[in-house]
Amino acid sequence: MLNLTIATVFERAIARSRLTFLVSLLVPLTLLYGATASWHLHDFDVLTNIVSAWHLGNTGSPVLPGYEHLARPPFEGFMGSFMEAPGGTVSKYPPGAALLAAPLYALTPGDLALETIANAARPDLETEIPWPPVWPSTLVAVLATALAMSLLGLTFLEQGTVREAWMATWVAALGTSAWSVASDALFMHGPAMLWIALGVYLSSRQRYWGSGLAFGAAVLTRPHTAVIPAAVGLGLGAYGRRMTPIVRVGLASSLGVLALLTYNGLTFGRWSVLGGYGAVFAEKLVTPETRSFLDNLLGGLFDPFQGFLVLSPFLLLLVPGLWPAWRRSDPWVRGAAIGGLIYLLLQFKMNRYNPANATLYRYPLEALTASAPLWFAAYRYWLKARWQRRGWRLLFKVAVLLAIGAQGMAIWLF
C-alpha cells in the first residue's frame, strides 16, 4: 500500500507540466549517463570530433594543424578520420557533432598538450599529437543523449499515459545503445539523436518551422537523416491534403542542407553533401550489387554483437504490433517511422555493420529514435492487450532486463 501511494504521488508530481515531466527524466538520466561515460579516449572515431570541436571553439576554423600525419599512411584510417583539404588537414566528418561541443570548448579553453597515442589493434602504430581535454566532449555527449531520450518521453506523452511514457523512456534510454554508445563519448549519434527527437516532438505539436530547423541540425550532423524530415513533411501533407507541413518542414530543414553544402564547399572545395566522404558512399548507394547490402542488413538486425534486435530483444516482441500500431497512429508517427526505415536502409547500403566493433550497435540509433513513437504505439495497441497473460508479461520484462544487462555489460567491458 505504501509503495502504491508513493508511486501515485510521484506520478501526479511529474504530470503537473511538460517541464516537470522532462526534468524528471533529464536529471536522473544525465547523472546515470555521466557516471558510466568514458571520460577518456577509447575509440578513434571519437578522436576526430574531439579535435575538431576544440579547434572550432578556440580558433573558429575546421583546419587542424599538427595532425597532418594522421591523414597519411600508415596512420590514415587507424587513428581518426582526417584528410587533406585545400586549406589543410580537416575532419572527414560532417561538422554537426563538433559544432555542438565547440561552445563548451570555447568557454573552457584547455591548452593542447603533446601526448603519445597508440592503436591497440595496431601496436606498431604509435605517434605524438596535440591533445585537447576530453571531458567537454564527453559532457556534451551525455547531455545530448539524455535530452534526446527525455524529448522522446515528451513525444510518448502525446500518445499515452504519464506512467506509460515515463517507463517507456527508461526502456529506450537503458535498453538500447543510446546508453552504451551515444552517451559514452562524442560520436555523431548522440547529437543526431537529439535533433531527430526534437524534430519529431515538435512535429507532434504541429510546430512545423521548429521541427524543420531541428531536422536541419540533424542533417548537418548526419547528412542522410534528410530523409526523415522529407518523410514527416510529405506524410503530414498527404494525410491532411495541405501544403503547410510540407512547405514549413521542407524549407526549414533545407537550411541544414544549405549549411552543410556551404561548409563542404568552403572546407573541401566541393559543394555537395558528401564532403570528406568523397564519392565512395554514393558509389555504394547506386551499385546494383545486393549481396553486401543483405549481409549488412541481416547482420545489423541479428548479429550476436551488432544486431539491434538481438541486443535489444524487447523490440522483437513489439514487431508483430507494428501493423496495428501503424493503422491507429497519427501521420507524424508514420512519417517519422518511414523516414527512420529509409535512413536505416541507406545506412546499410552505403556503410556496413562491423561485428568486430569495440562498441555495441550504433548505426541504427538514428532510425530507432525516429521510429520510437511507432514502437511505443506497438506496445500500447498490441503488446499491452496481452499484458494480462502472465507469459507475455514475464517474457517482455525478461527481454527488457536482458537488453539493459547487455548495454550495462558493454559499458563495463569496453
mmCIF file with all atom_site columns, C-alpha atoms in Angstrom, residues 152-343:
data_model
loop_
_atom_site.group_PDB
_atom_site.id
_atom_site.type_symbol
_atom_site.label_atom_id
_atom_site.label_alt_id
_atom_site.label_comp_id
_atom_site.label_asym_id
_atom_site.label_entity_id
_atom_site.label_seq_id
_atom_site.pdbx_PDB_ins_code
_atom_site.Cartn_x
_atom_site.Cartn_y
_atom_site.Cartn_z
_atom_site.occupancy
_atom_site.B_iso_or_equiv
_atom_site.pdbx_formal_charge
_atom_site.auth_seq_id
_atom_site.auth_comp_id
_atom_site.auth_asym_id
_atom_site.auth_atom_id
_atom_site.pdbx_PDB_model_num
ATOM 1   C CA . LEU A 1 152 ? 11.232 11.057  -26.660 1.00 0.00 ? 152 LEU A CA 1
ATOM 2   C CA . GLY A 1 153 ? 9.460  10.854  -23.307 1.00 0.00 ? 153 GLY A CA 1
ATOM 3   C CA . LEU A 1 154 ? 7.546  14.039  -24.123 1.00 0.00 ? 154 LEU A CA 1
ATOM 4   C CA . THR A 1 155 ? 6.669  12.541  -27.503 1.00 0.00 ? 155 THR A CA 1
ATOM 5   C CA . PHE A 1 156 ? 5.397  9.362   -25.839 1.00 0.00 ? 156 PHE A CA 1
ATOM 6   C CA . LEU A 1 157 ? 3.315  11.606  -23.573 1.00 0.00 ? 157 LEU A CA 1
ATOM 7   C CA . GLU A 1 158 ? 1.475  12.814  -26.685 1.00 0.00 ? 158 GLU A CA 1
ATOM 8   C CA . GLN A 1 159 ? 0.474  9.190   -27.317 1.00 0.00 ? 159 GLN A CA 1
ATOM 9   C CA . GLY A 1 160 ? -0.140 7.571   -23.936 1.00 0.00 ? 160 GLY A CA 1
ATOM 10  C CA . THR A 1 161 ? -0.405 7.995   -20.174 1.00 0.00 ? 161 THR A CA 1
ATOM 11  C CA . VAL A 1 162 ? 2.194  9.569   -17.915 1.00 0.00 ? 162 VAL A CA 1
ATOM 12  C CA . ARG A 1 163 ? 3.209  6.221   -16.475 1.00 0.00 ? 163 ARG A CA 1
ATOM 13  C CA . GLU A 1 164 ? 3.496  4.542   -19.870 1.00 0.00 ? 164 GLU A CA 1
ATOM 14  C CA . ALA A 1 165 ? 5.542  7.392   -21.333 1.00 0.00 ? 165 ALA A CA 1
ATOM 15  C CA . TRP A 1 166 ? 7.871  7.635   -18.345 1.00 0.00 ? 166 TRP A CA 1
ATOM 16  C CA . MET A 1 167 ? 8.585  3.911   -18.192 1.00 0.00 ? 167 MET A CA 1
ATOM 17  C CA . ALA A 1 168 ? 8.975  3.613   -21.969 1.00 0.00 ? 168 ALA A CA 1
ATOM 18  C CA . THR A 1 169 ? 11.597 6.358   -21.889 1.00 0.00 ? 169 THR A CA 1
ATOM 19  C CA . TRP A 1 170 ? 13.688 4.420   -19.402 1.00 0.00 ? 170 TRP A CA 1
ATOM 20  C CA . VAL A 1 171 ? 13.434 1.296   -21.522 1.00 0.00 ? 171 VAL A CA 1
ATOM 21  C CA . ALA A 1 172 ? 14.628 3.250   -24.568 1.00 0.00 ? 172 ALA A CA 1
ATOM 22  C CA . ALA A 1 173 ? 17.335 5.050   -22.596 1.00 0.00 ? 173 ALA A CA 1
ATOM 23  C CA . LEU A 1 174 ? 18.861 1.959   -20.957 1.00 0.00 ? 174 LEU A CA 1
ATOM 24  C CA . GLY A 1 175 ? 17.778 -0.891  -23.226 1.00 0.00 ? 175 GLY A CA 1
ATOM 25  C CA . THR A 1 176 ? 19.411 0.430   -26.389 1.00 0.00 ? 176 THR A CA 1
ATOM 26  C CA . SER A 1 177 ? 22.882 1.618   -27.349 1.00 0.00 ? 177 SER A CA 1
ATOM 27  C CA . ALA A 1 178 ? 21.798 5.144   -26.525 1.00 0.00 ? 178 ALA A CA 1
ATOM 28  C CA . TRP A 1 179 ? 23.358 4.272   -23.160 1.00 0.00 ? 179 TRP A CA 1
ATOM 29  C CA . SER A 1 180 ? 26.424 2.245   -24.097 1.00 0.00 ? 180 SER A CA 1
ATOM 30  C CA . VAL A 1 181 ? 27.412 4.236   -27.209 1.00 0.00 ? 181 VAL A CA 1
ATOM 31  C CA . ALA A 1 182 ? 25.731 7.606   -27.746 1.00 0.00 ? 182 ALA A CA 1
ATOM 32  C CA . SER A 1 183 ? 26.072 8.826   -24.149 1.00 0.00 ? 183 SER A CA 1
ATOM 33  C CA . ASP A 1 184 ? 29.513 7.312   -23.700 1.00 0.00 ? 184 ASP A CA 1
ATOM 34  C CA . ALA A 1 185 ? 31.555 9.616   -25.954 1.00 0.00 ? 185 ALA A CA 1
ATOM 35  C CA . LEU A 1 186 ? 31.192 12.219  -28.706 1.00 0.00 ? 186 LEU A CA 1
ATOM 36  C CA . PHE A 1 187 ? 30.202 10.006  -31.597 1.00 0.00 ? 187 PHE A CA 1
ATOM 37  C CA . MET A 1 188 ? 27.889 11.662  -34.124 1.00 0.00 ? 188 MET A CA 1
ATOM 38  C CA . HIS A 1 189 ? 24.970 9.610   -32.853 1.00 0.00 ? 189 HIS A CA 1
ATOM 39  C CA . GLY A 1 190 ? 24.060 11.464  -29.654 1.00 0.00 ? 190 GLY A CA 1
ATOM 40  C CA . PRO A 1 191 ? 23.841 14.907  -31.300 1.00 0.00 ? 191 PRO A CA 1
ATOM 41  C CA . ALA A 1 192 ? 21.939 13.486  -34.295 1.00 0.00 ? 192 ALA A CA 1
ATOM 42  C CA . MET A 1 193 ? 19.509 11.691  -31.972 1.00 0.00 ? 193 MET A CA 1
ATOM 43  C CA . LEU A 1 194 ? 18.936 14.928  -30.063 1.00 0.00 ? 194 LEU A CA 1
ATOM 44  C CA . TRP A 1 195 ? 17.891 16.854  -33.176 1.00 0.00 ? 195 TRP A CA 1
ATOM 45  C CA . ILE A 1 196 ? 15.775 13.996  -34.515 1.00 0.00 ? 196 ILE A CA 1
ATOM 46  C CA . ALA A 1 197 ? 13.963 13.598  -31.190 1.00 0.00 ? 197 ALA A CA 1
ATOM 47  C CA . LEU A 1 198 ? 13.329 17.347  -31.042 1.00 0.00 ? 198 LEU A CA 1
ATOM 48  C CA . GLY A 1 199 ? 12.108 17.404  -34.654 1.00 0.00 ? 199 GLY A CA 1
ATOM 49  C CA . VAL A 1 200 ? 9.705  14.504  -34.091 1.00 0.00 ? 200 VAL A CA 1
ATOM 50  C CA . TYR A 1 201 ? 8.363  16.021  -30.864 1.00 0.00 ? 201 TYR A CA 1
ATOM 51  C CA . LEU A 1 202 ? 7.751  19.421  -32.465 1.00 0.00 ? 202 LEU A CA 1
ATOM 52  C CA . SER A 1 203 ? 6.022  17.770  -35.415 1.00 0.00 ? 203 SER A CA 1
ATOM 53  C CA . SER A 1 204 ? 3.679  16.050  -32.949 1.00 0.00 ? 204 SER A CA 1
ATOM 54  C CA . ARG A 1 205 ? 2.846  19.516  -31.596 1.00 0.00 ? 205 ARG A CA 1
ATOM 55  C CA . GLN A 1 206 ? 2.365  20.919  -35.109 1.00 0.00 ? 206 GLN A CA 1
ATOM 56  C CA . ARG A 1 207 ? 5.349  23.236  -34.694 1.00 0.00 ? 207 ARG A CA 1
ATOM 57  C CA . TYR A 1 208 ? 6.482  22.701  -38.245 1.00 0.00 ? 208 TYR A CA 1
ATOM 58  C CA . TRP A 1 209 ? 9.027  25.519  -38.563 1.00 0.00 ? 209 TRP A CA 1
ATOM 59  C CA . GLY A 1 210 ? 10.787 24.424  -35.373 1.00 0.00 ? 210 GLY A CA 1
ATOM 60  C CA . SER A 1 211 ? 10.564 20.780  -36.382 1.00 0.00 ? 211 SER A CA 1
ATOM 61  C CA . GLY A 1 212 ? 12.229 21.535  -39.709 1.00 0.00 ? 212 GLY A CA 1
ATOM 62  C CA . LEU A 1 213 ? 15.020 23.541  -38.077 1.00 0.00 ? 213 LEU A CA 1
ATOM 63  C CA . ALA A 1 214 ? 15.727 20.665  -35.676 1.00 0.00 ? 214 ALA A CA 1
ATOM 64  C CA . PHE A 1 215 ? 15.823 18.181  -38.550 1.00 0.00 ? 215 PHE A CA 1
ATOM 65  C CA . GLY A 1 216 ? 18.151 20.563  -40.408 1.00 0.00 ? 216 GLY A CA 1
ATOM 66  C CA . ALA A 1 217 ? 20.591 20.414  -37.493 1.00 0.00 ? 217 ALA A CA 1
ATOM 67  C CA . ALA A 1 218 ? 20.429 16.615  -37.738 1.00 0.00 ? 218 ALA A CA 1
ATOM 68  C CA . VAL A 1 219 ? 21.323 16.839  -41.437 1.00 0.00 ? 219 VAL A CA 1
ATOM 69  C CA . LEU A 1 220 ? 24.364 18.923  -40.525 1.00 0.00 ? 220 LEU A CA 1
ATOM 70  C CA . THR A 1 221 ? 25.369 16.063  -38.217 1.00 0.00 ? 221 THR A CA 1
ATOM 71  C CA . ARG A 1 222 ? 24.383 13.004  -40.284 1.00 0.00 ? 222 ARG A CA 1
ATOM 72  C CA . PRO A 1 223 ? 23.531 14.102  -43.863 1.00 0.00 ? 223 PRO A CA 1
ATOM 73  C CA . HIS A 1 224 ? 21.309 11.175  -44.813 1.00 0.00 ? 224 HIS A CA 1
ATOM 74  C CA . THR A 1 225 ? 18.942 11.974  -41.943 1.00 0.00 ? 225 THR A CA 1
ATOM 75  C CA . ALA A 1 226 ? 17.470 14.351  -44.560 1.00 0.00 ? 226 ALA A CA 1
ATOM 76  C CA . VAL A 1 227 ? 15.085 11.523  -45.480 1.00 0.00 ? 227 VAL A CA 1
ATOM 77  C CA . ILE A 1 228 ? 13.389 11.873  -42.073 1.00 0.00 ? 228 ILE A CA 1
ATOM 78  C CA . PRO A 1 229 ? 12.051 15.441  -42.466 1.00 0.00 ? 229 PRO A CA 1
ATOM 79  C CA . ALA A 1 230 ? 11.152 14.612  -46.061 1.00 0.00 ? 230 ALA A CA 1
ATOM 80  C CA . ALA A 1 231 ? 9.028  11.668  -44.891 1.00 0.00 ? 231 ALA A CA 1
ATOM 81  C CA . VAL A 1 232 ? 7.500  13.605  -41.986 1.00 0.00 ? 232 VAL A CA 1
ATOM 82  C CA . GLY A 1 233 ? 6.597  16.630  -44.099 1.00 0.00 ? 233 GLY A CA 1
ATOM 83  C CA . LEU A 1 234 ? 5.223  14.615  -47.007 1.00 0.00 ? 234 LEU A CA 1
ATOM 84  C CA . GLY A 1 235 ? 3.333  12.277  -44.685 1.00 0.00 ? 235 GLY A CA 1
ATOM 85  C CA . LEU A 1 236 ? 1.649  15.125  -42.819 1.00 0.00 ? 236 LEU A CA 1
ATOM 86  C CA . GLY A 1 237 ? 0.871  16.948  -46.034 1.00 0.00 ? 237 GLY A CA 1
ATOM 87  C CA . ALA A 1 238 ? -0.543 13.919  -47.829 1.00 0.00 ? 238 ALA A CA 1
ATOM 88  C CA . TYR A 1 239 ? -2.749 12.899  -44.902 1.00 0.00 ? 239 TYR A CA 1
ATOM 89  C CA . GLY A 1 240 ? -4.170 16.356  -44.334 1.00 0.00 ? 240 GLY A CA 1
ATOM 90  C CA . ARG A 1 241 ? -4.196 17.228  -48.040 1.00 0.00 ? 241 ARG A CA 1
ATOM 91  C CA . ARG A 1 242 ? -2.476 20.535  -47.365 1.00 0.00 ? 242 ARG A CA 1
ATOM 92  C CA . MET A 1 243 ? 0.878  22.011  -48.248 1.00 0.00 ? 243 MET A CA 1
ATOM 93  C CA . THR A 1 244 ? 1.645  23.762  -44.952 1.00 0.00 ? 244 THR A CA 1
ATOM 94  C CA . PRO A 1 245 ? 3.607  20.918  -43.267 1.00 0.00 ? 245 PRO A CA 1
ATOM 95  C CA . ILE A 1 246 ? 5.455  20.099  -46.488 1.00 0.00 ? 246 ILE A CA 1
ATOM 96  C CA . VAL A 1 247 ? 6.494  23.706  -47.079 1.00 0.00 ? 247 VAL A CA 1
ATOM 97  C CA . ARG A 1 248 ? 7.384  24.563  -43.493 1.00 0.00 ? 248 ARG A CA 1
ATOM 98  C CA . VAL A 1 249 ? 9.249  21.376  -42.595 1.00 0.00 ? 249 VAL A CA 1
ATOM 99  C CA . GLY A 1 250 ? 10.882 21.296  -46.025 1.00 0.00 ? 250 GLY A CA 1
ATOM 100 C CA . LEU A 1 251 ? 12.033 24.913  -46.087 1.00 0.00 ? 251 LEU A CA 1
ATOM 101 C CA . ALA A 1 252 ? 13.291 24.913  -42.511 1.00 0.00 ? 252 ALA A CA 1
ATOM 102 C CA . SER A 1 253 ? 15.171 21.613  -42.822 1.00 0.00 ? 253 SER A CA 1
ATOM 103 C CA . SER A 1 254 ? 16.672 22.739  -46.122 1.00 0.00 ? 254 SER A CA 1
ATOM 104 C CA . LEU A 1 255 ? 18.597 25.359  -44.147 1.00 0.00 ? 255 LEU A CA 1
ATOM 105 C CA . GLY A 1 256 ? 20.586 22.487  -42.657 1.00 0.00 ? 256 GLY A CA 1
ATOM 106 C CA . VAL A 1 257 ? 21.275 21.140  -46.130 1.00 0.00 ? 257 VAL A CA 1
ATOM 107 C CA . LEU A 1 258 ? 22.361 24.627  -47.246 1.00 0.00 ? 258 LEU A CA 1
ATOM 108 C CA . ALA A 1 259 ? 24.639 24.975  -44.231 1.00 0.00 ? 259 ALA A CA 1
ATOM 109 C CA . LEU A 1 260 ? 26.194 21.574  -44.989 1.00 0.00 ? 260 LEU A CA 1
ATOM 110 C CA . LEU A 1 261 ? 26.726 22.475  -48.648 1.00 0.00 ? 261 LEU A CA 1
ATOM 111 C CA . THR A 1 262 ? 28.367 25.747  -47.632 1.00 0.00 ? 262 THR A CA 1
ATOM 112 C CA . TYR A 1 263 ? 30.632 24.066  -45.102 1.00 0.00 ? 263 TYR A CA 1
ATOM 113 C CA . ASN A 1 264 ? 31.690 21.391  -47.583 1.00 0.00 ? 264 ASN A CA 1
ATOM 114 C CA . GLY A 1 265 ? 32.267 23.931  -50.311 1.00 0.00 ? 265 GLY A CA 1
ATOM 115 C CA . LEU A 1 266 ? 34.462 26.137  -48.139 1.00 0.00 ? 266 LEU A CA 1
ATOM 116 C CA . THR A 1 267 ? 36.291 23.244  -46.463 1.00 0.00 ? 267 THR A CA 1
ATOM 117 C CA . PHE A 1 268 ? 36.677 20.649  -49.207 1.00 0.00 ? 268 PHE A CA 1
ATOM 118 C CA . GLY A 1 269 ? 36.170 22.755  -52.319 1.00 0.00 ? 269 GLY A CA 1
ATOM 119 C CA . ARG A 1 270 ? 33.187 20.558  -53.254 1.00 0.00 ? 270 ARG A CA 1
ATOM 120 C CA . TRP A 1 271 ? 29.657 21.942  -52.964 1.00 0.00 ? 271 TRP A CA 1
ATOM 121 C CA . SER A 1 272 ? 27.996 18.637  -52.187 1.00 0.00 ? 272 SER A CA 1
ATOM 122 C CA . VAL A 1 273 ? 26.544 16.801  -49.209 1.00 0.00 ? 273 VAL A CA 1
ATOM 123 C CA . LEU A 1 274 ? 29.273 14.141  -49.435 1.00 0.00 ? 274 LEU A CA 1
ATOM 124 C CA . GLY A 1 275 ? 32.023 16.360  -48.025 1.00 0.00 ? 275 GLY A CA 1
ATOM 125 C CA . GLY A 1 276 ? 35.008 14.414  -46.792 1.00 0.00 ? 276 GLY A CA 1
ATOM 126 C CA . TYR A 1 277 ? 33.474 11.072  -47.682 1.00 0.00 ? 277 TYR A CA 1
ATOM 127 C CA . GLY A 1 278 ? 34.129 11.661  -51.383 1.00 0.00 ? 278 GLY A CA 1
ATOM 128 C CA . ALA A 1 279 ? 32.230 9.522   -53.856 1.00 0.00 ? 279 ALA A CA 1
ATOM 129 C CA . VAL A 1 280 ? 32.668 6.162   -52.111 1.00 0.00 ? 280 VAL A CA 1
ATOM 130 C CA . PHE A 1 281 ? 29.283 6.213   -50.367 1.00 0.00 ? 281 PHE A CA 1
ATOM 131 C CA . ALA A 1 282 ? 27.475 7.444   -53.478 1.00 0.00 ? 282 ALA A CA 1
ATOM 132 C CA . GLU A 1 283 ? 29.015 4.620   -55.487 1.00 0.00 ? 283 GLU A CA 1
ATOM 133 C CA . LYS A 1 284 ? 27.855 2.060   -52.921 1.00 0.00 ? 284 LYS A CA 1
ATOM 134 C CA . LEU A 1 285 ? 24.374 3.532   -52.988 1.00 0.00 ? 285 LEU A CA 1
ATOM 135 C CA . VAL A 1 286 ? 23.868 3.268   -56.753 1.00 0.00 ? 286 VAL A CA 1
ATOM 136 C CA . THR A 1 287 ? 25.665 -0.028  -57.352 1.00 0.00 ? 287 THR A CA 1
ATOM 137 C CA . PRO A 1 288 ? 23.247 -2.854  -58.239 1.00 0.00 ? 288 PRO A CA 1
ATOM 138 C CA . GLU A 1 289 ? 25.221 -5.326  -56.070 1.00 0.00 ? 289 GLU A CA 1
ATOM 139 C CA . THR A 1 290 ? 22.912 -6.588  -53.325 1.00 0.00 ? 290 THR A CA 1
ATOM 140 C CA . ARG A 1 291 ? 24.889 -9.318  -51.531 1.00 0.00 ? 291 ARG A CA 1
ATOM 141 C CA . SER A 1 292 ? 26.813 -6.978  -49.232 1.00 0.00 ? 292 SER A CA 1
ATOM 142 C CA . PHE A 1 293 ? 23.638 -4.962  -48.626 1.00 0.00 ? 293 PHE A CA 1
ATOM 143 C CA . LEU A 1 294 ? 21.745 -8.037  -47.480 1.00 0.00 ? 294 LEU A CA 1
ATOM 144 C CA . ASP A 1 295 ? 24.708 -9.142  -45.358 1.00 0.00 ? 295 ASP A CA 1
ATOM 145 C CA . ASN A 1 296 ? 24.782 -5.726  -43.711 1.00 0.00 ? 296 ASN A CA 1
ATOM 146 C CA . LEU A 1 297 ? 21.043 -5.704  -43.163 1.00 0.00 ? 297 LEU A CA 1
ATOM 147 C CA . LEU A 1 298 ? 20.836 -9.198  -41.697 1.00 0.00 ? 298 LEU A CA 1
ATOM 148 C CA . GLY A 1 299 ? 23.947 -8.596  -39.604 1.00 0.00 ? 299 GLY A CA 1
ATOM 149 C CA . GLY A 1 300 ? 22.621 -5.268  -38.383 1.00 0.00 ? 300 GLY A CA 1
ATOM 150 C CA . LEU A 1 301 ? 19.416 -6.980  -37.315 1.00 0.00 ? 301 LEU A CA 1
ATOM 151 C CA . PHE A 1 302 ? 20.592 -10.333 -35.974 1.00 0.00 ? 302 PHE A CA 1
ATOM 152 C CA . ASP A 1 303 ? 24.353 -10.395 -35.423 1.00 0.00 ? 303 ASP A CA 1
ATOM 153 C CA . PRO A 1 304 ? 25.022 -11.527 -31.798 1.00 0.00 ? 304 PRO A CA 1
ATOM 154 C CA . PHE A 1 305 ? 27.196 -8.477  -31.124 1.00 0.00 ? 305 PHE A CA 1
ATOM 155 C CA . GLN A 1 306 ? 25.837 -5.829  -33.509 1.00 0.00 ? 306 GLN A CA 1
ATOM 156 C CA . GLY A 1 307 ? 22.233 -6.858  -34.239 1.00 0.00 ? 307 GLY A CA 1
ATOM 157 C CA . PHE A 1 308 ? 19.869 -4.426  -32.560 1.00 0.00 ? 308 PHE A CA 1
ATOM 158 C CA . LEU A 1 309 ? 17.004 -6.942  -32.460 1.00 0.00 ? 309 LEU A CA 1
ATOM 159 C CA . VAL A 1 310 ? 19.318 -9.313  -30.565 1.00 0.00 ? 310 VAL A CA 1
ATOM 160 C CA . LEU A 1 311 ? 20.837 -6.790  -28.178 1.00 0.00 ? 311 LEU A CA 1
ATOM 161 C CA . SER A 1 312 ? 17.502 -5.036  -27.572 1.00 0.00 ? 312 SER A CA 1
ATOM 162 C CA . PRO A 1 313 ? 15.271 -8.128  -27.689 1.00 0.00 ? 313 PRO A CA 1
ATOM 163 C CA . PHE A 1 314 ? 12.166 -6.385  -26.348 1.00 0.00 ? 314 PHE A CA 1
ATOM 164 C CA . LEU A 1 315 ? 11.879 -4.887  -29.848 1.00 0.00 ? 315 LEU A CA 1
ATOM 165 C CA . LEU A 1 316 ? 11.324 -8.397  -31.233 1.00 0.00 ? 316 LEU A CA 1
ATOM 166 C CA . LEU A 1 317 ? 8.217  -8.725  -29.072 1.00 0.00 ? 317 LEU A CA 1
ATOM 167 C CA . LEU A 1 318 ? 6.920  -5.451  -30.492 1.00 0.00 ? 318 LEU A CA 1
ATOM 168 C CA . VAL A 1 319 ? 7.445  -6.314  -34.168 1.00 0.00 ? 319 VAL A CA 1
ATOM 169 C CA . PRO A 1 320 ? 4.049  -8.082  -34.569 1.00 0.00 ? 320 PRO A CA 1
ATOM 170 C CA . GLY A 1 321 ? 2.396  -4.969  -33.151 1.00 0.00 ? 321 GLY A CA 1
ATOM 171 C CA . LEU A 1 322 ? 3.851  -2.557  -35.704 1.00 0.00 ? 322 LEU A CA 1
ATOM 172 C CA . TRP A 1 323 ? 0.991  -3.066  -38.153 1.00 0.00 ? 323 TRP A CA 1
ATOM 173 C CA . PRO A 1 324 ? -1.871 -2.403  -35.680 1.00 0.00 ? 324 PRO A CA 1
ATOM 174 C CA . ALA A 1 325 ? 0.199  0.495   -34.352 1.00 0.00 ? 325 ALA A CA 1
ATOM 175 C CA . TRP A 1 326 ? 0.566  1.875   -37.882 1.00 0.00 ? 326 TRP A CA 1
ATOM 176 C CA . ARG A 1 327 ? -3.183 1.731   -38.511 1.00 0.00 ? 327 ARG A CA 1
ATOM 177 C CA . ARG A 1 328 ? -4.018 3.575   -35.280 1.00 0.00 ? 328 ARG A CA 1
ATOM 178 C CA . SER A 1 329 ? -1.190 6.145   -35.192 1.00 0.00 ? 329 SER A CA 1
ATOM 179 C CA . ASP A 1 330 ? -1.158 9.784   -36.275 1.00 0.00 ? 330 ASP A CA 1
ATOM 180 C CA . PRO A 1 331 ? 0.511  10.827  -39.557 1.00 0.00 ? 331 PRO A CA 1
ATOM 181 C CA . TRP A 1 332 ? 3.573  12.297  -37.833 1.00 0.00 ? 332 TRP A CA 1
ATOM 182 C CA . VAL A 1 333 ? 4.243  8.890   -36.229 1.00 0.00 ? 333 VAL A CA 1
ATOM 183 C CA . ARG A 1 334 ? 4.001  7.154   -39.593 1.00 0.00 ? 334 ARG A CA 1
ATOM 184 C CA . GLY A 1 335 ? 6.131  9.740   -41.392 1.00 0.00 ? 335 GLY A CA 1
ATOM 185 C CA . ALA A 1 336 ? 8.904  9.590   -38.789 1.00 0.00 ? 336 ALA A CA 1
ATOM 186 C CA . ALA A 1 337 ? 8.884  5.779   -38.896 1.00 0.00 ? 337 ALA A CA 1
ATOM 187 C CA . ILE A 1 338 ? 9.104  5.720   -42.695 1.00 0.00 ? 338 ILE A CA 1
ATOM 188 C CA . GLY A 1 339 ? 11.964 8.213   -42.564 1.00 0.00 ? 339 GLY A CA 1
ATOM 189 C CA . GLY A 1 340 ? 13.745 6.096   -39.977 1.00 0.00 ? 340 GLY A CA 1
ATOM 190 C CA . LEU A 1 341 ? 13.330 2.953   -42.082 1.00 0.00 ? 341 LEU A CA 1
ATOM 191 C CA . ILE A 1 342 ? 14.676 4.650   -45.215 1.00 0.00 ? 342 ILE A CA 1
ATOM 192 C CA . TYR A 1 343 ? 17.592 6.018   -43.200 1.00 0.00 ? 343 TYR A CA 1
#
